[in-house]
mmCIF file of C-alpha atoms in Angstrom:
data_model
loop_
_atom_site.group_PDB
_atom_site.id
_atom_site.type_symbol
_atom_site.label_atom_id
_atom_site.label_comp_id
_atom_site.label_asym_id
_atom_site.label_seq_id
_atom_site.Cartn_x
_atom_site.Cartn_y
_atom_site.Cartn_z
ATOM 1 C CA GLU A 1 97.672 120.942 76.074
ATOM 2 C CA PRO A 2 98.898 117.645 74.680
ATOM 3 C CA THR A 3 100.432 117.641 71.215
ATOM 4 C CA GLU A 4 98.911 115.412 68.531
ATOM 5 C CA GLU A 5 101.830 113.014 69.004
ATOM 6 C CA GLU A 6 101.297 112.845 72.776
ATOM 7 C CA LEU A 7 97.569 112.344 72.333
ATOM 8 C CA ALA A 8 98.197 109.523 69.838
ATOM 9 C CA LEU A 9 100.402 107.765 72.433
ATOM 10 C CA VAL A 10 97.734 108.232 75.105
ATOM 11 C CA ASN A 11 95.109 106.814 72.765
ATOM 12 C CA ARG A 12 97.172 103.639 72.323
ATOM 13 C CA GLN A 13 96.349 102.974 75.978
ATOM 14 C CA SER A 14 92.661 103.954 75.923
ATOM 15 C CA ARG A 15 89.645 102.110 74.543
ATOM 16 C CA LYS A 16 88.043 105.216 73.083
ATOM 17 C CA GLU A 17 89.705 108.115 71.324
ATOM 18 C CA LEU A 18 90.336 110.750 73.967
ATOM 19 C CA THR A 19 90.493 114.436 73.139
ATOM 20 C CA ALA A 20 93.016 116.926 74.474
ATOM 21 C CA ALA A 21 90.335 118.411 76.731
ATOM 22 C CA GLU A 22 89.663 115.014 78.317
ATOM 23 C CA VAL A 23 93.206 114.242 79.495
ATOM 24 C CA TYR A 24 95.575 115.604 82.094
ATOM 25 C CA LEU A 25 99.274 114.896 81.439
ATOM 26 C CA PHE A 26 102.156 114.922 83.897
ATOM 27 C CA ALA A 27 105.692 113.574 84.028
ATOM 28 C CA VAL A 28 107.348 111.640 86.836
ATOM 29 C CA ARG A 29 110.916 110.822 87.700
ATOM 30 C CA LEU A 30 110.314 107.135 88.355
ATOM 31 C CA CYS A 31 113.779 106.020 89.506
ATOM 32 C CA ASP A 32 117.438 106.886 89.001
ATOM 33 C CA ASN A 33 120.926 105.424 89.242
ATOM 34 C CA GLU A 34 121.783 106.789 92.708
ATOM 35 C CA VAL A 35 122.050 104.430 95.672
ATOM 36 C CA ASP A 36 118.720 104.920 97.443
ATOM 37 C CA ARG A 37 117.504 104.790 101.045
ATOM 38 C CA ASP A 38 117.082 101.018 100.770
ATOM 39 C CA GLY A 39 120.724 100.561 99.759
ATOM 40 C CA GLU A 40 119.818 99.697 96.177
ATOM 41 C CA GLN A 41 120.827 101.128 92.819
ATOM 42 C CA PHE A 42 119.386 100.821 89.323
ATOM 43 C CA PRO A 43 122.338 100.793 86.894
ATOM 44 C CA GLN A 44 121.704 102.648 83.623
ATOM 45 C CA ALA A 45 121.235 99.355 81.740
ATOM 46 C CA THR A 46 118.438 98.375 84.141
ATOM 47 C CA LEU A 47 116.779 101.784 83.740
ATOM 48 C CA GLU A 48 116.789 101.254 79.974
ATOM 49 C CA GLN A 49 115.176 97.828 80.401
ATOM 50 C CA LEU A 50 112.566 99.288 82.745
ATOM 51 C CA ALA A 51 111.749 102.035 80.244
ATOM 52 C CA GLU A 52 110.158 99.506 77.905
ATOM 53 C CA LEU A 53 108.432 97.635 80.716
ATOM 54 C CA PHE A 54 106.756 100.669 82.317
ATOM 55 C CA VAL A 55 104.782 101.779 79.247
ATOM 56 C CA GLY A 56 101.131 101.001 79.942
ATOM 57 C CA LYS A 57 101.545 100.559 83.707
ATOM 58 C CA SER A 58 99.239 102.153 86.277
ATOM 59 C CA GLY A 59 99.761 104.908 88.778
ATOM 60 C CA ILE A 60 98.291 104.011 92.174
ATOM 61 C CA PHE A 61 98.698 104.964 95.850
ATOM 62 C CA ASP A 62 101.043 103.408 98.433
ATOM 63 C CA HIS A 63 101.728 100.264 96.354
ATOM 64 C CA ARG A 64 98.224 98.985 97.126
ATOM 65 C CA TRP A 65 97.361 96.778 94.190
ATOM 66 C CA SER A 66 93.677 97.535 93.903
ATOM 67 C CA ALA A 67 91.760 98.556 90.812
ATOM 68 C CA GLY A 68 89.993 101.151 92.960
ATOM 69 C CA GLY A 69 93.270 102.980 93.485
ATOM 70 C CA GLN A 70 94.269 103.210 89.832
ATOM 71 C CA THR A 71 94.550 106.867 89.015
ATOM 72 C CA ALA A 72 96.903 107.287 86.045
ATOM 73 C CA ARG A 73 98.659 105.332 83.297
ATOM 74 C CA ILE A 74 102.114 105.714 81.748
ATOM 75 C CA TYR A 75 101.955 106.238 77.999
ATOM 76 C CA ARG A 76 105.669 106.712 77.272
ATOM 77 C CA THR A 77 109.067 106.711 78.971
ATOM 78 C CA GLU A 78 112.639 107.779 78.377
ATOM 79 C CA VAL A 79 115.983 107.510 80.138
ATOM 80 C CA VAL A 80 117.235 111.049 80.777
ATOM 81 C CA ARG A 81 120.945 111.679 81.119
ATOM 82 C CA GLU A 82 121.757 114.579 83.424
ATOM 83 C CA GLU A 83 124.626 116.327 81.659
ATOM 84 C CA GLY A 84 127.480 117.323 83.939
ATOM 85 C CA ILE A 85 126.015 115.593 87.009
ATOM 86 C CA ARG A 86 127.621 112.576 88.656
ATOM 87 C CA THR A 87 126.143 110.165 91.176
ATOM 88 C CA ALA A 88 127.711 109.658 94.607
ATOM 89 C CA LEU A 89 129.485 106.683 93.010
ATOM 90 C CA GLY A 90 131.013 108.967 90.355
ATOM 91 C CA GLU A 91 128.896 107.648 87.477
ATOM 92 C CA PRO A 92 127.079 109.897 84.984
ATOM 93 C CA ALA A 93 123.662 110.571 86.506
ATOM 94 C CA CYS A 94 120.527 109.411 84.707
ATOM 95 C CA TYR A 95 116.921 108.622 85.532
ATOM 96 C CA LEU A 96 113.823 106.975 84.112
ATOM 97 C CA LYS A 97 111.168 109.526 83.245
ATOM 98 C CA GLY A 98 107.594 108.410 82.766
ATOM 99 C CA TYR A 99 104.880 110.394 81.056
ATOM 100 C CA ALA A 100 101.457 109.680 82.552
ATOM 101 C CA TYR A 101 97.902 110.650 81.810
ATOM 102 C CA MET A 102 94.658 110.788 83.690
ATOM 103 C CA VAL A 103 91.193 111.144 82.229
ATOM 104 C CA ARG A 104 89.711 114.352 83.598
ATOM 105 C CA THR A 105 86.646 113.519 85.708
ATOM 106 C CA GLN A 106 84.734 115.258 88.459
ATOM 107 C CA GLY A 107 86.110 112.634 90.839
ATOM 108 C CA ASN A 108 89.789 113.468 90.241
ATOM 109 C CA GLN A 109 89.706 117.276 90.102
ATOM 110 C CA ASP A 110 91.101 117.442 93.641
ATOM 111 C CA LEU A 111 93.914 115.007 92.802
ATOM 112 C CA ILE A 112 94.868 117.052 89.741
ATOM 113 C CA ALA A 113 94.881 120.190 91.904
ATOM 114 C CA GLU A 114 97.110 118.418 94.470
ATOM 115 C CA ILE A 115 99.536 117.331 91.733
ATOM 116 C CA GLU A 116 99.599 120.847 90.295
ATOM 117 C CA GLY A 117 100.042 122.344 93.766
ATOM 118 C CA GLY A 118 102.951 120.051 94.631
ATOM 119 C CA ILE A 119 101.101 118.190 97.387
ATOM 120 C CA LYS A 120 101.004 114.836 95.576
ATOM 121 C CA ARG A 121 104.569 114.691 94.282
ATOM 122 C CA GLU A 122 106.688 111.824 95.616
ATOM 123 C CA VAL A 123 106.538 108.458 93.839
ATOM 124 C CA SER A 124 107.988 104.988 94.125
ATOM 125 C CA VAL A 125 108.105 102.124 91.637
ATOM 126 C CA GLY A 126 107.118 98.492 91.903
ATOM 127 C CA CYS A 127 109.195 96.235 89.672
ATOM 128 C CA ALA A 128 111.081 92.933 89.542
ATOM 129 C CA VAL A 129 114.738 92.315 88.785
ATOM 130 C CA GLU A 130 116.652 89.074 88.271
ATOM 131 C CA ARG A 131 119.597 89.914 90.503
ATOM 132 C CA ALA A 132 120.529 92.093 93.489
ATOM 133 C CA VAL A 133 124.305 92.093 93.009
ATOM 134 C CA CYS A 134 126.473 92.889 96.038
ATOM 135 C CA SER A 135 128.714 95.890 95.361
ATOM 136 C CA ILE A 136 131.452 94.313 97.530
ATOM 137 C CA CYS A 137 131.740 90.725 96.267
ATOM 138 C CA GLY A 138 129.345 90.345 93.329
ATOM 139 C CA GLY A 139 127.141 87.792 95.110
ATOM 140 C CA ASP A 140 123.345 87.967 95.195
ATOM 141 C CA LEU A 141 122.294 89.920 98.307
ATOM 142 C CA ARG A 142 118.805 88.393 98.262
ATOM 143 C CA THR A 143 120.151 84.947 99.090
ATOM 144 C CA GLY A 144 122.357 86.194 101.931
ATOM 145 C CA ASP A 145 125.138 83.868 100.794
ATOM 146 C CA CYS A 146 127.798 86.565 100.582
ATOM 147 C CA GLY A 147 127.504 87.731 104.198
ATOM 148 C CA HIS A 148 127.537 91.452 103.355
ATOM 149 C CA ARG A 149 124.794 93.814 104.467
ATOM 150 C CA LYS A 150 123.419 96.777 102.548
ATOM 151 C CA GLY A 151 124.379 100.093 104.113
ATOM 152 C CA GLN A 152 127.492 98.745 105.850
ATOM 153 C CA GLU A 153 131.022 99.728 104.867
ATOM 154 C CA TYR A 154 133.675 97.136 104.147
ATOM 155 C CA GLY A 155 137.230 98.417 103.764
ATOM 156 C CA GLY A 156 135.863 101.924 103.173
ATOM 157 C CA ARG A 157 133.452 100.738 100.454
ATOM 158 C CA LEU A 158 129.678 101.003 100.831
ATOM 159 C CA CYS A 159 127.712 97.803 100.372
ATOM 160 C CA PHE A 160 124.645 98.218 98.186
ATOM 161 C CA ALA A 161 122.618 96.112 95.757
ATOM 162 C CA ASN A 162 122.960 96.703 92.030
ATOM 163 C CA LEU A 163 119.515 95.800 90.711
ATOM 164 C CA GLU A 164 120.181 94.035 87.410
ATOM 165 C CA GLY A 165 118.096 92.302 84.769
ATOM 166 C CA ALA A 166 114.724 94.063 84.900
ATOM 167 C CA SER A 167 112.097 91.387 84.311
ATOM 168 C CA ASP A 168 108.815 93.186 85.066
ATOM 169 C CA ALA A 169 107.321 96.548 85.976
ATOM 170 C CA TYR A 170 104.155 96.600 88.056
ATOM 171 C CA GLU A 171 103.212 100.186 88.848
ATOM 172 C CA PHE A 172 104.291 103.541 90.144
ATOM 173 C CA SER A 173 102.776 104.792 93.363
ATOM 174 C CA PHE A 174 102.260 108.113 95.015
ATOM 175 C CA VAL A 175 103.886 107.718 98.440
ATOM 176 C CA ALA A 176 104.765 109.973 101.363
ATOM 177 C CA VAL A 177 108.462 108.959 101.559
ATOM 178 C CA PRO A 178 110.035 107.348 98.489
ATOM 179 C CA ALA A 179 113.120 105.128 98.674
ATOM 180 C CA GLN A 180 114.645 107.407 96.051
ATOM 181 C CA PRO A 181 114.648 110.979 97.377
ATOM 182 C CA LEU A 182 114.355 112.630 93.938
ATOM 183 C CA ALA A 183 111.577 110.383 92.594
ATOM 184 C CA GLY A 184 108.402 112.295 91.926
ATOM 185 C CA VAL A 185 106.338 114.510 89.686
ATOM 186 C CA VAL A 186 108.482 116.883 87.662
ATOM 187 C CA LYS A 187 107.515 120.451 86.879
ATOM 188 C CA GLY A 188 106.730 119.992 83.182
ATOM 189 C CA ALA A 189 105.470 117.063 81.127
ATOM 190 C CA GLY A 190 107.629 118.151 78.177
#
């Protein structure tokens, strides 16, 4: 059951005042500061920028930008610091947590059951950043000017892209295999 505070945040996104009985709430680990399968990392500062940008964004499927696939909406976010945990790079671990809602309908009862049952769990984010900074030389990996390749080692150091300067958030998507292995629905919304 959503608290009055949670329901008030949900109702900022809706056209009509929704009741607790009309909404289904769930939380998702949107992205974190580990180097992911794509050889990219969101530094904590970028996660904090994304937190503001993701409020009000849709939950869809497989990054297909179609209104027919909209299934949920994020009503609040927070950057969670994982006390005592360090990333593979030795940094304090943190992640962007999104709180999403769905309006309960006959058409989405199966989806809610799949979320609750752990079938629909993994997610991925769609967003834009200003820079993809090379971890080896500091150049922009998107331009290819630096000559380094993500996933390769140079002098014992892994090359990856630090995604800096979040400029937009588009959506989060339910996917089969996310770039970030830990991204997905978390056990409790609270």
